CSV table of N, CA and C in Angstrom, one decimal:
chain,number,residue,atom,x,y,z
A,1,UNK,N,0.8,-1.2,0.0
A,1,UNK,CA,0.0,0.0,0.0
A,1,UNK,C,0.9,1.3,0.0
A,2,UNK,N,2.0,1.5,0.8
A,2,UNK,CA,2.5,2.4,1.0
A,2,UNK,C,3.9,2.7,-0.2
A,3,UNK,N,4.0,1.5,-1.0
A,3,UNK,CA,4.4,1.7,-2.4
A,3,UNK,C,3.6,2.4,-3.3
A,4,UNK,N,2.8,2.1,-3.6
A,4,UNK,CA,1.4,2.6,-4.2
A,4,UNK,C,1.2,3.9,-4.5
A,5,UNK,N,1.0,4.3,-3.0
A,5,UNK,CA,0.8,5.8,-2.3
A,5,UNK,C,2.5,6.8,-3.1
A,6,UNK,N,3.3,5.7,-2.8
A,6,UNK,CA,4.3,6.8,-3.2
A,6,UNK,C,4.9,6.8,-4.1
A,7,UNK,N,4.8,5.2,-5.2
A,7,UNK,CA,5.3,5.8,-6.5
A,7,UNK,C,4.3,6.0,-7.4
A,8,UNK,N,3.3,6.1,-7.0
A,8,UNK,CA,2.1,6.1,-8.3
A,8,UNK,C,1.0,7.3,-7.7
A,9,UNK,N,1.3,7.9,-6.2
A,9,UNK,CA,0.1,8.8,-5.6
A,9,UNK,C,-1.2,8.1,-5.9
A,10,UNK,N,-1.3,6.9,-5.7
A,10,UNK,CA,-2.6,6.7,-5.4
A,10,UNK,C,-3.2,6.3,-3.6
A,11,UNK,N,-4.7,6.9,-3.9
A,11,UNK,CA,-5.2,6.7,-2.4
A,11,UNK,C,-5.2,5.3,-2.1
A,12,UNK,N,-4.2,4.8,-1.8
A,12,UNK,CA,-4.7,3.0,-1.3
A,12,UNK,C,-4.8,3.1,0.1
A,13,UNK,N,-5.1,2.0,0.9
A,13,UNK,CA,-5.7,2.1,2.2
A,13,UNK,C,-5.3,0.5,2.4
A,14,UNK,N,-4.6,-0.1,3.7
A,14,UNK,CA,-4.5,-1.4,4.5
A,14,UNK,C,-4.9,-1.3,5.7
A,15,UNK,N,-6.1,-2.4,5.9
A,15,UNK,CA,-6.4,-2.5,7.1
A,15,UNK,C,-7.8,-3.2,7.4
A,16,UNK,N,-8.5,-3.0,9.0
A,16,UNK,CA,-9.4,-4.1,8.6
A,16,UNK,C,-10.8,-3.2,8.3
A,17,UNK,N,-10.9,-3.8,7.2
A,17,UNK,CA,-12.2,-2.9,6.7
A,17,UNK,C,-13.6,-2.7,8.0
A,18,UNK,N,-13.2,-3.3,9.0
A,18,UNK,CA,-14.8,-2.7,9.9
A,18,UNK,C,-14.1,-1.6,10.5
A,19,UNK,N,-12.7,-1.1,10.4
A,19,UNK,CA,-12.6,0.2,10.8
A,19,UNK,C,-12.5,1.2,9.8
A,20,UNK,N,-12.7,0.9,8.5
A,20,UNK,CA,-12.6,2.2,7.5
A,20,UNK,C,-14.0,2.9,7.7
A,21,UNK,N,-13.7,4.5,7.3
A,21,UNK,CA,-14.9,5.0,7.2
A,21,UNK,C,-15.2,5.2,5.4
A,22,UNK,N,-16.8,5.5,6.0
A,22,UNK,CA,-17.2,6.1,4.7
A,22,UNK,C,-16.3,7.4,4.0
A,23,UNK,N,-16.5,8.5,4.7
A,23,UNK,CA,-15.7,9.8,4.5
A,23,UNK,C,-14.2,9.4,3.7
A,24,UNK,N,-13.7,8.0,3.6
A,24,UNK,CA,-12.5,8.0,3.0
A,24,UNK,C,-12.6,7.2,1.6
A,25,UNK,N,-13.8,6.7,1.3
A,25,UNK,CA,-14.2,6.7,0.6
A,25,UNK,C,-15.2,7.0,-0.9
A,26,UNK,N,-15.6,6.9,-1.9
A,26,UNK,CA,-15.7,5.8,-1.9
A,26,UNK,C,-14.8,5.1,-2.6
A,27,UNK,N,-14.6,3.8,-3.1
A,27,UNK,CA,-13.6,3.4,-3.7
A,27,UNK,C,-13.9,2.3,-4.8
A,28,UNK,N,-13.2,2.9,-6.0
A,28,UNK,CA,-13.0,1.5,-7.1
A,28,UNK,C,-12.9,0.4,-6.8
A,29,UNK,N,-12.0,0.0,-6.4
A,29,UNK,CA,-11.3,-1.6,-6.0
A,29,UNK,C,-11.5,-1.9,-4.1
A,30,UNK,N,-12.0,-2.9,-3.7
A,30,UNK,CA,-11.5,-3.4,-2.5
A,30,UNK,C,-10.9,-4.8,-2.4
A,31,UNK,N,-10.0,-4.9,-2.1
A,31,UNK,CA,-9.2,-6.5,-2.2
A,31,UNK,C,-9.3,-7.4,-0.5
A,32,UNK,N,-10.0,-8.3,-1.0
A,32,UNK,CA,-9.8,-9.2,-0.1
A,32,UNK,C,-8.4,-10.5,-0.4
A,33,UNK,N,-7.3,-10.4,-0.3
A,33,UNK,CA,-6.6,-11.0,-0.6
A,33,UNK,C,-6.4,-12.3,0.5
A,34,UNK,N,-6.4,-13.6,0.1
A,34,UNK,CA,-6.9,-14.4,1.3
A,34,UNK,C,-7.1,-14.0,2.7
A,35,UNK,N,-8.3,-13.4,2.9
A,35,UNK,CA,-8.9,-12.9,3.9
A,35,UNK,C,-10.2,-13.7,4.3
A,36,UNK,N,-11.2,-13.5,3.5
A,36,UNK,CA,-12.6,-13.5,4.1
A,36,UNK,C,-12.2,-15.3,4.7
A,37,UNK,N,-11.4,-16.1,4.8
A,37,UNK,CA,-11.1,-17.4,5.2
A,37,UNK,C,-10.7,-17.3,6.6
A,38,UNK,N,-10.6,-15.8,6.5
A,38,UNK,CA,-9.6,-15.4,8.4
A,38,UNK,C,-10.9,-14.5,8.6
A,39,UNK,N,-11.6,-14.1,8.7
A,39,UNK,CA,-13.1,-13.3,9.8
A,39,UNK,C,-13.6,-13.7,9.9
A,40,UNK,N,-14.3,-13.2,11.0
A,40,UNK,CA,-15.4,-13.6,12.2
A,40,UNK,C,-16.3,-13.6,11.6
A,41,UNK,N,-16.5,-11.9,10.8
A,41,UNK,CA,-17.7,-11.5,10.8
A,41,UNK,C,-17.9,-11.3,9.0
A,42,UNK,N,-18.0,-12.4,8.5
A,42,UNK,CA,-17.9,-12.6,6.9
A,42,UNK,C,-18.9,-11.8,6.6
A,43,UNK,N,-20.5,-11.8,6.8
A,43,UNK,CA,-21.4,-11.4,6.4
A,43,UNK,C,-21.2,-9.5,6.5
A,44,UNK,N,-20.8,-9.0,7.8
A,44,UNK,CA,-20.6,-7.6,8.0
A,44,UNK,C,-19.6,-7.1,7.1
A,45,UNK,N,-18.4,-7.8,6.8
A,45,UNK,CA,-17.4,-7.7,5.9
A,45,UNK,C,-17.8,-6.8,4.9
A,46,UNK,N,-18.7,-7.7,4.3
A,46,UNK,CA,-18.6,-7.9,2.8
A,46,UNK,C,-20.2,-6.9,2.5
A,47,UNK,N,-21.0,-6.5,3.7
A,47,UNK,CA,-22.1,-5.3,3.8
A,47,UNK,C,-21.3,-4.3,3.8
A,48,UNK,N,-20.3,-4.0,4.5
A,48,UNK,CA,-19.1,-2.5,4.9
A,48,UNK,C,-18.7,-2.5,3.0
A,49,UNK,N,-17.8,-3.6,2.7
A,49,UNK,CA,-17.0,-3.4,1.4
A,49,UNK,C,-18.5,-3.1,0.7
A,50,UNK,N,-19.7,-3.2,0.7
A,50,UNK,CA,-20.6,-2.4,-0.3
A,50,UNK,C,-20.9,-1.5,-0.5
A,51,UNK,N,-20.7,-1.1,0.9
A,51,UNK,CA,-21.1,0.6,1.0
A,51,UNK,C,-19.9,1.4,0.8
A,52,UNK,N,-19.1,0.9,0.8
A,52,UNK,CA,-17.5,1.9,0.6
A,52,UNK,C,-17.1,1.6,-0.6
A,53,UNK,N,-17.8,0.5,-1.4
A,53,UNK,CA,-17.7,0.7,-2.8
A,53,UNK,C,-18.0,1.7,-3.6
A,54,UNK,N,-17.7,2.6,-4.9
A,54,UNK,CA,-18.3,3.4,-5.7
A,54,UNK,C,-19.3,2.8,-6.4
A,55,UNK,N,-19.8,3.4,-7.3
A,55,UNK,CA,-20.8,2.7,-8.0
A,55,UNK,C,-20.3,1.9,-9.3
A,56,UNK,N,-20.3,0.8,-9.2
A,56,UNK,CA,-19.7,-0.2,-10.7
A,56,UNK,C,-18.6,-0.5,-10.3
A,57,UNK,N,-18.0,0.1,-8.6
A,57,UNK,CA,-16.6,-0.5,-7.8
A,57,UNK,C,-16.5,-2.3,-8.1
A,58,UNK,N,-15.3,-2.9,-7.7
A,58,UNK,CA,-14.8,-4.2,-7.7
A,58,UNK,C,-14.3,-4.7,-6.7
A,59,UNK,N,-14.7,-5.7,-5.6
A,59,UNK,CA,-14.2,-6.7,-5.2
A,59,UNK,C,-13.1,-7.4,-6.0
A,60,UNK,N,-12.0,-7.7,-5.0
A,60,UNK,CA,-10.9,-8.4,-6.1
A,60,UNK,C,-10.9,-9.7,-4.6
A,61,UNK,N,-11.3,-11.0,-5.0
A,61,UNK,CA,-10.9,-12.0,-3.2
A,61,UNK,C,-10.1,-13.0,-4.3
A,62,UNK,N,-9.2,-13.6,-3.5
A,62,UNK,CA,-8.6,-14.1,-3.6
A,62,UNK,C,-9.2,-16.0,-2.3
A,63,UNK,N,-8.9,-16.7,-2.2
A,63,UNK,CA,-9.1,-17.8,-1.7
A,63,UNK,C,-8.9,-19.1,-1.9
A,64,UNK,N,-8.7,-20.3,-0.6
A,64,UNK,CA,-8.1,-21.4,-0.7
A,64,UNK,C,-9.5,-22.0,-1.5
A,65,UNK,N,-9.4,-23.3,-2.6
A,65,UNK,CA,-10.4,-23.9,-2.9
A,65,UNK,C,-10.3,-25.3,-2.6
A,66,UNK,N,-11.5,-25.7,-1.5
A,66,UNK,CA,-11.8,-26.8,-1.1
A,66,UNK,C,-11.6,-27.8,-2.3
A,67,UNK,N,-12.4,-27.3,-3.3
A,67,UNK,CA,-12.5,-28.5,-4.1
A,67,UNK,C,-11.4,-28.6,-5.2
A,68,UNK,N,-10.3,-28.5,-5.0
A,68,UNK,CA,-9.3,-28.1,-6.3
A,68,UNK,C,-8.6,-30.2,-5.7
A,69,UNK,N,-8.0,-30.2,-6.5
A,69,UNK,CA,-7.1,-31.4,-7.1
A,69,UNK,C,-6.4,-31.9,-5.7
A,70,UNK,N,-5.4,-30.9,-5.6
A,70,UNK,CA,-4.3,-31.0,-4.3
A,70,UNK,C,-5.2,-31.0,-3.0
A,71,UNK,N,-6.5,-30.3,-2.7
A,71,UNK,CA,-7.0,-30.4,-1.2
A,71,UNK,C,-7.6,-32.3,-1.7
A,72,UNK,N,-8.2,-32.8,-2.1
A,72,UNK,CA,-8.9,-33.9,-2.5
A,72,UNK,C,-7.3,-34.9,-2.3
A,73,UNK,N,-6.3,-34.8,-3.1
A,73,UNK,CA,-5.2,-35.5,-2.7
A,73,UNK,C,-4.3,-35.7,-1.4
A,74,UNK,N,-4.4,-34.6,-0.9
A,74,UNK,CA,-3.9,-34.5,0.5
A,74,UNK,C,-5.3,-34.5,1.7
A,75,UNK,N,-6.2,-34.4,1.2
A,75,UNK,CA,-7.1,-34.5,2.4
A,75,UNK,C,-7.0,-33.5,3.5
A,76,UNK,N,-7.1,-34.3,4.8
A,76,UNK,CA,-6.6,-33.6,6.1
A,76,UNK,C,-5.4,-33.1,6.1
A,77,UNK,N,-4.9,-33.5,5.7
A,77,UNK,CA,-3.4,-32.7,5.5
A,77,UNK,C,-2.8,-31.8,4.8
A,78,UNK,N,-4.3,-31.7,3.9
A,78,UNK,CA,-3.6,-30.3,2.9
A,78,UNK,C,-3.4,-29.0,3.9
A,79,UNK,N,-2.8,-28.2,3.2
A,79,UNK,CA,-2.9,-27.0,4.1
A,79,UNK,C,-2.9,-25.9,4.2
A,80,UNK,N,-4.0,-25.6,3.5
A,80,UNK,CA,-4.8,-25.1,3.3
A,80,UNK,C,-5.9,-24.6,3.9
A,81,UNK,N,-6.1,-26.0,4.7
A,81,UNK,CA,-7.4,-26.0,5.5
A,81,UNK,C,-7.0,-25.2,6.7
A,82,UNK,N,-5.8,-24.9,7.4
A,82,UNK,CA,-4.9,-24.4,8.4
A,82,UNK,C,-6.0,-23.9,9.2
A,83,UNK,N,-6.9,-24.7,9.5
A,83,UNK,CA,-7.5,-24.4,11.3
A,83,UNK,C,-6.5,-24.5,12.4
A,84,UNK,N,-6.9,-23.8,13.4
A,84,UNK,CA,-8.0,-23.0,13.0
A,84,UNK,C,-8.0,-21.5,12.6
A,85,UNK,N,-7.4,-20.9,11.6
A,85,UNK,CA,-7.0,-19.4,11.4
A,85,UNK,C,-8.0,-19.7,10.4
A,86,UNK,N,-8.3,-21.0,9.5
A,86,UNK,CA,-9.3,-20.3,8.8
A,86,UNK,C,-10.6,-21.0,9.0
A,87,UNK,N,-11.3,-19.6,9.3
A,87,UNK,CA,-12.8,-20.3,9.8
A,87,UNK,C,-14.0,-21.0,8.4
A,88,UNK,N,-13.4,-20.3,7.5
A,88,UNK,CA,-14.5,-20.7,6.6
A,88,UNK,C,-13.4,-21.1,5.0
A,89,UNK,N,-13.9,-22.1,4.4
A,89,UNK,CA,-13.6,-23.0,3.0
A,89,UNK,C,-14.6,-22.3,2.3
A,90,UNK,N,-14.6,-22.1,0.8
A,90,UNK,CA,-15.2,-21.7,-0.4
A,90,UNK,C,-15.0,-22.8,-1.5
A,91,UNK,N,-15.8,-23.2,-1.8
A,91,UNK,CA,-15.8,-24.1,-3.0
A,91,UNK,C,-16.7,-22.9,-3.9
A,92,UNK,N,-16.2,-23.3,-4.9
A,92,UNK,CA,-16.6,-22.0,-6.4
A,92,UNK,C,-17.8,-21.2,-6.3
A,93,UNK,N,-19.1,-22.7,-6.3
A,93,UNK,CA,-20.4,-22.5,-6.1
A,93,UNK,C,-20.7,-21.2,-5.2
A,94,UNK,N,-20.2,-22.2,-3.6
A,94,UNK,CA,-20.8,-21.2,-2.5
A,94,UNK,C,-20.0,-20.0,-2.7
A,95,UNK,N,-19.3,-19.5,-3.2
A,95,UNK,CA,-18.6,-18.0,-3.2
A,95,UNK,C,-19.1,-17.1,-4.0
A,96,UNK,N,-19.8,-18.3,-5.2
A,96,UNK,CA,-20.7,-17.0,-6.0
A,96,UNK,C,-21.8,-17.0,-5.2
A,97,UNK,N,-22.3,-17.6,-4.8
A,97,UNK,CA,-23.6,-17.5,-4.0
A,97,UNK,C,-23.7,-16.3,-3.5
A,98,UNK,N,-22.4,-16.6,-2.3
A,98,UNK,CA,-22.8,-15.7,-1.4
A,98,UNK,C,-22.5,-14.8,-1.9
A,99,UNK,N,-21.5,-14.0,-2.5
A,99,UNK,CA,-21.1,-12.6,-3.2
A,99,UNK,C,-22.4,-12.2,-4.0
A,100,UNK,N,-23.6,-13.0,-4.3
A,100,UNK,CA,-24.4,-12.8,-4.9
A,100,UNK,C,-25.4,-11.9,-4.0
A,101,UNK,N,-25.9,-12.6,-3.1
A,101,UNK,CA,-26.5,-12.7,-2.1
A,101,UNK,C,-26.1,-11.2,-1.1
A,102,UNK,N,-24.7,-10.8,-1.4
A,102,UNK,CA,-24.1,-10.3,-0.6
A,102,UNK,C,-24.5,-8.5,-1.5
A,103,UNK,N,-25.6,-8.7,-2.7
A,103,UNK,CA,-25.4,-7.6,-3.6
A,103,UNK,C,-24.5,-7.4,-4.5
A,104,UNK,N,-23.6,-8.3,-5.1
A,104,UNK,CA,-22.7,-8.2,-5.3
A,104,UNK,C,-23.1,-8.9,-7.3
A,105,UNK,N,-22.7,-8.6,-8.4
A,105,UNK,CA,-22.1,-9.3,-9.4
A,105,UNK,C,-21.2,-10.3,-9.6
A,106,UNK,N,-20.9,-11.5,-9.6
A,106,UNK,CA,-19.6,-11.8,-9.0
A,106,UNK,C,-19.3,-13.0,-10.3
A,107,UNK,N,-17.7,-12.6,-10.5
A,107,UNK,CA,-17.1,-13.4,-11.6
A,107,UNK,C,-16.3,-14.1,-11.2
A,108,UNK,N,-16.3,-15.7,-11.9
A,108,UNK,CA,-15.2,-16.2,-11.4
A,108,UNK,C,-13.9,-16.4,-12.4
A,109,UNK,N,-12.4,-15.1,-11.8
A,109,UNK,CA,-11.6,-15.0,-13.2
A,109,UNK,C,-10.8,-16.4,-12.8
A,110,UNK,N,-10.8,-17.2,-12.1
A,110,UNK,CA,-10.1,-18.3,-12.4
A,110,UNK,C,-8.8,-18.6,-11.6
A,111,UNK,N,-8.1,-19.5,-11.3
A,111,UNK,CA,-7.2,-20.3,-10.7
A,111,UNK,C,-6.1,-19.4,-10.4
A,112,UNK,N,-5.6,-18.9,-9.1
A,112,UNK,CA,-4.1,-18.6,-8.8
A,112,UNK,C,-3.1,-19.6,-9.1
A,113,UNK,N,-2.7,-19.8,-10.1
A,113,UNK,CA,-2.2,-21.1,-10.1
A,113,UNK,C,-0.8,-21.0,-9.6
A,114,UNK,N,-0.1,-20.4,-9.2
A,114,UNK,CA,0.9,-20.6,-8.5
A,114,UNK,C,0.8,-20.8,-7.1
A,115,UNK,N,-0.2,-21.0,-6.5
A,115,UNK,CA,-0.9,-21.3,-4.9
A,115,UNK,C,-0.4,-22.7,-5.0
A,116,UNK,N,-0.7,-23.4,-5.8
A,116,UNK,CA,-0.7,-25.1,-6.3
A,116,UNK,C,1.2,-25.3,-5.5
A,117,UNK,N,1.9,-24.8,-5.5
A,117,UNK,CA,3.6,-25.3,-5.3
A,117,UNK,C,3.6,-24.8,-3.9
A,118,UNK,N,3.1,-24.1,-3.5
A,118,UNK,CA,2.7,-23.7,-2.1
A,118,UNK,C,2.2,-24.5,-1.2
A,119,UNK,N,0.8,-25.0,-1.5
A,119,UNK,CA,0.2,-25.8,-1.2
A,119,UNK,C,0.9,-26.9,-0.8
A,120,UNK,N,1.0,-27.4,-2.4
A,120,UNK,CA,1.6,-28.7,-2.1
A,120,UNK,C,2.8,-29.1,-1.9
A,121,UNK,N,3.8,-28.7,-1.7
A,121,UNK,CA,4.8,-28.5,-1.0
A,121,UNK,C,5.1,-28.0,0.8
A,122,UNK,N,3.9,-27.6,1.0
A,122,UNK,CA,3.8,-27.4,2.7
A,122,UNK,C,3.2,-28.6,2.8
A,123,UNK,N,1.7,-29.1,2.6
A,123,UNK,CA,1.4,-30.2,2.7
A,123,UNK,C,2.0,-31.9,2.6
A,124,UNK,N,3.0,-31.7,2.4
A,124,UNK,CA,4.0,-32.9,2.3
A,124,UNK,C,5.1,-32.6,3.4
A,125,UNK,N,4.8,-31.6,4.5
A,125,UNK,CA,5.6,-31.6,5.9
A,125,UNK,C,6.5,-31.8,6.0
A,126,UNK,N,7.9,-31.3,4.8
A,126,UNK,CA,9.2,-31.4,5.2
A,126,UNK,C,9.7,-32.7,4.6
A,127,UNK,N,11.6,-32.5,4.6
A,127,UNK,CA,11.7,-33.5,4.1
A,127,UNK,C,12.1,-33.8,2.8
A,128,UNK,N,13.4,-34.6,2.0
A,128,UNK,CA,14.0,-34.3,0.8
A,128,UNK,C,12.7,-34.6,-0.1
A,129,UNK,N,12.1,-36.0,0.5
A,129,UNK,CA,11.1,-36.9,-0.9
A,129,UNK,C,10.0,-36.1,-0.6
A,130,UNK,N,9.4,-35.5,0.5
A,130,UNK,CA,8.3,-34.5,0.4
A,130,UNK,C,8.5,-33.1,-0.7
A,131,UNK,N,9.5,-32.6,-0.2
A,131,UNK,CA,10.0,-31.7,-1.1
A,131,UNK,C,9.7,-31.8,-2.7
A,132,UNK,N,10.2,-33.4,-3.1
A,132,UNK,CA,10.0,-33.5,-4.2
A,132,UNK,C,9.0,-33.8,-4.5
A,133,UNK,N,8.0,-34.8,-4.2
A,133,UNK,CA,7.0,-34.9,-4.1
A,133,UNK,C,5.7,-33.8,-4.1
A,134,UNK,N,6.2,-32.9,-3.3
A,134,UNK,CA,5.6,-31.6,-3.4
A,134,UNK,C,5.4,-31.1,-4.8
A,135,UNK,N,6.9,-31.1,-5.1
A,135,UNK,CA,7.5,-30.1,-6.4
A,135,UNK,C,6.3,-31.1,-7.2
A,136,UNK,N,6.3,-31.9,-7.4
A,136,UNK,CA,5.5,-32.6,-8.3
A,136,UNK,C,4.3,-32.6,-8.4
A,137,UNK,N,4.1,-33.0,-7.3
A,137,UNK,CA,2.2,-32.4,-7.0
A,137,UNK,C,1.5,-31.3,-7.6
A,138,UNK,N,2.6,-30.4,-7.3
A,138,UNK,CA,2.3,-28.8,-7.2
A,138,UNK,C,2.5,-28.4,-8.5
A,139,UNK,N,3.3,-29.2,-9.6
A,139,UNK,CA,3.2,-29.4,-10.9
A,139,UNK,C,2.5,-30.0,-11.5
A,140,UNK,N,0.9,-30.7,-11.1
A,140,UNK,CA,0.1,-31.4,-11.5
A,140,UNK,C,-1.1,-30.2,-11.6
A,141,UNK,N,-1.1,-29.9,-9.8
A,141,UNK,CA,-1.7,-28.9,-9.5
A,141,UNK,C,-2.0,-27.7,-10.7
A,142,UNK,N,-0.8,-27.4,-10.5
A,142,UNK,CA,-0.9,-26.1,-11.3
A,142,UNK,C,-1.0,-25.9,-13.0
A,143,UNK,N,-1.0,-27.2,-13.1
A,143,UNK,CA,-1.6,-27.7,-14.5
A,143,UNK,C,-2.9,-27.9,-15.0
A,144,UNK,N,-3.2,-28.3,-13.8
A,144,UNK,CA,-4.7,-28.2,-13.7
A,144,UNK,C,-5.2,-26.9,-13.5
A,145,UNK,N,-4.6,-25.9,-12.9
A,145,UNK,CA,-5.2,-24.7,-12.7
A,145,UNK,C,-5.4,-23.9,-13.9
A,146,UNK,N,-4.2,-24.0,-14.5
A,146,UNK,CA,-4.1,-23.3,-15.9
A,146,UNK,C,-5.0,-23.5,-17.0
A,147,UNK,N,-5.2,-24.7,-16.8
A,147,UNK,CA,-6.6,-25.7,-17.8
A,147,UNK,C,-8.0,-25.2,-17.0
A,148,UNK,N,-8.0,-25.0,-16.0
A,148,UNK,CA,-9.6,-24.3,-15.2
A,148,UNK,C,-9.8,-25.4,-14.5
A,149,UNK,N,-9.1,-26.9,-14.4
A,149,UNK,CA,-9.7,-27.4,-13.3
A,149,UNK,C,-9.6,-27.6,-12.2
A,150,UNK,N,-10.4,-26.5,-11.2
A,150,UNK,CA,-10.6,-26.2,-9.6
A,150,UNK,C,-9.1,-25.9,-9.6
A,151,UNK,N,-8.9,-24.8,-9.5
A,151,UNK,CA,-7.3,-24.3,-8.9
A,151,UNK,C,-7.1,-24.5,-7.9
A,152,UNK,N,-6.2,-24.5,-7.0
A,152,UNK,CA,-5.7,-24.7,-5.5
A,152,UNK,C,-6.1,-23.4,-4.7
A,153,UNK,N,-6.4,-22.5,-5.4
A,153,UNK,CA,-7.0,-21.2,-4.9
A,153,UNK,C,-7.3,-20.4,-6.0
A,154,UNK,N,-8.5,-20.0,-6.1
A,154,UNK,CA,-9.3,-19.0,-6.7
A,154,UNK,C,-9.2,-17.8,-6.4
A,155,UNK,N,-9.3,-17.1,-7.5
A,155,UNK,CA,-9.5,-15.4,-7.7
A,155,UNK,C,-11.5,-15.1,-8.4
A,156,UNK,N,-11.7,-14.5,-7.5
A,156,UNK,CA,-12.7,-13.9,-8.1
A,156,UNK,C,-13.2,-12.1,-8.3
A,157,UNK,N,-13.7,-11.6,-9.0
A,157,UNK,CA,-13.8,-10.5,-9.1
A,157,UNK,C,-15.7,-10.0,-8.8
A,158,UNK,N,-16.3,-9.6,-8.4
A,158,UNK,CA,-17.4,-9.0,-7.7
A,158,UNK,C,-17.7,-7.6,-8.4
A,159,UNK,N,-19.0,-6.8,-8.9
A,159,UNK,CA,-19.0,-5.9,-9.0
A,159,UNK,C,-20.4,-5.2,-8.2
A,160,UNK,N,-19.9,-4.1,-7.8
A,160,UNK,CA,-21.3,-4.0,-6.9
A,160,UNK,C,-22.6,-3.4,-7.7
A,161,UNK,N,-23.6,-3.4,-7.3
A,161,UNK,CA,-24.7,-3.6,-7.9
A,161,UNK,C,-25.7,-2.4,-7.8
């Protein structure tokens, strides 16, 4: 943010959105960058980010996906799931739902696919043949991401309504 601010003068803002105000607003873009997986208060969230949106503003969330390749391969152990810091999982469906629900337009632009070597390389817990094994995984993974099937973490974009 504070790059932003000083090589480009733009107004960017970090922090937790139930303390922004309106008056600093309103704004084009709000980014949830793997976030709404860490709050309490998902539903108030994502009411605040509407109203401090402009009109035709964008949600940018970023998130882990339950249903991608690597969580289904690793199971309990992917890690991903990293309870308890994250209280809530998004599979594709329920994220448009609820962004839907939430007032929101909401698009799904598709796969962070470099999450996939992350993933799957923590979730193999150390270790030379984990390591590789990872590397490999996370090379399947991310193959599949690129192709659209269920990335290891999703990007979606939201417009308000």
């Amino acid at each position: 943010a504070e790059y932003a601010r000083d090589k480009f003068g733009l107004n960017v803002r970090q922090g937790d959105i139930e303390q922004a105000s309106a008056e600093t607003g309103p704004y084009a873009l709000i980014t949830f960058w793997h976030v709404l997986e860490h709050v309490h208060r998902l539903r108030d969230n994502l009411t605040i980010a509407h109203r401090l949106l402009a009109e035709n503003g964008r949600l940018s969330i970023a998130v882990p996906n339950p249903a991608s390749w690597d969580a289904q391969v690793y199971g309990r152990n992917w890690v991903a799931w990293d309870a308890p810091r994250h209280l809530y999982h998004f599979r594709p469906k329920v994220m448009m739902e609820l962004l839907t629900h939430s007032g929101f337009r909401p698009v799904r632009a598709g796969a962070i696919a470099f999450d996939a070597f992350y993933h799957c390389v923590l979730s193999e817990q150390g270790g030379a043949m984990g390591l590789m094994r990872g590397g490999w995984r996370g090379s399947i993974s991310f193959l599949r991401s690129i192709l659209g099937l269920n990335g290891s973490s999703e990007l979606y974009f939201a417009y308000k309504q």
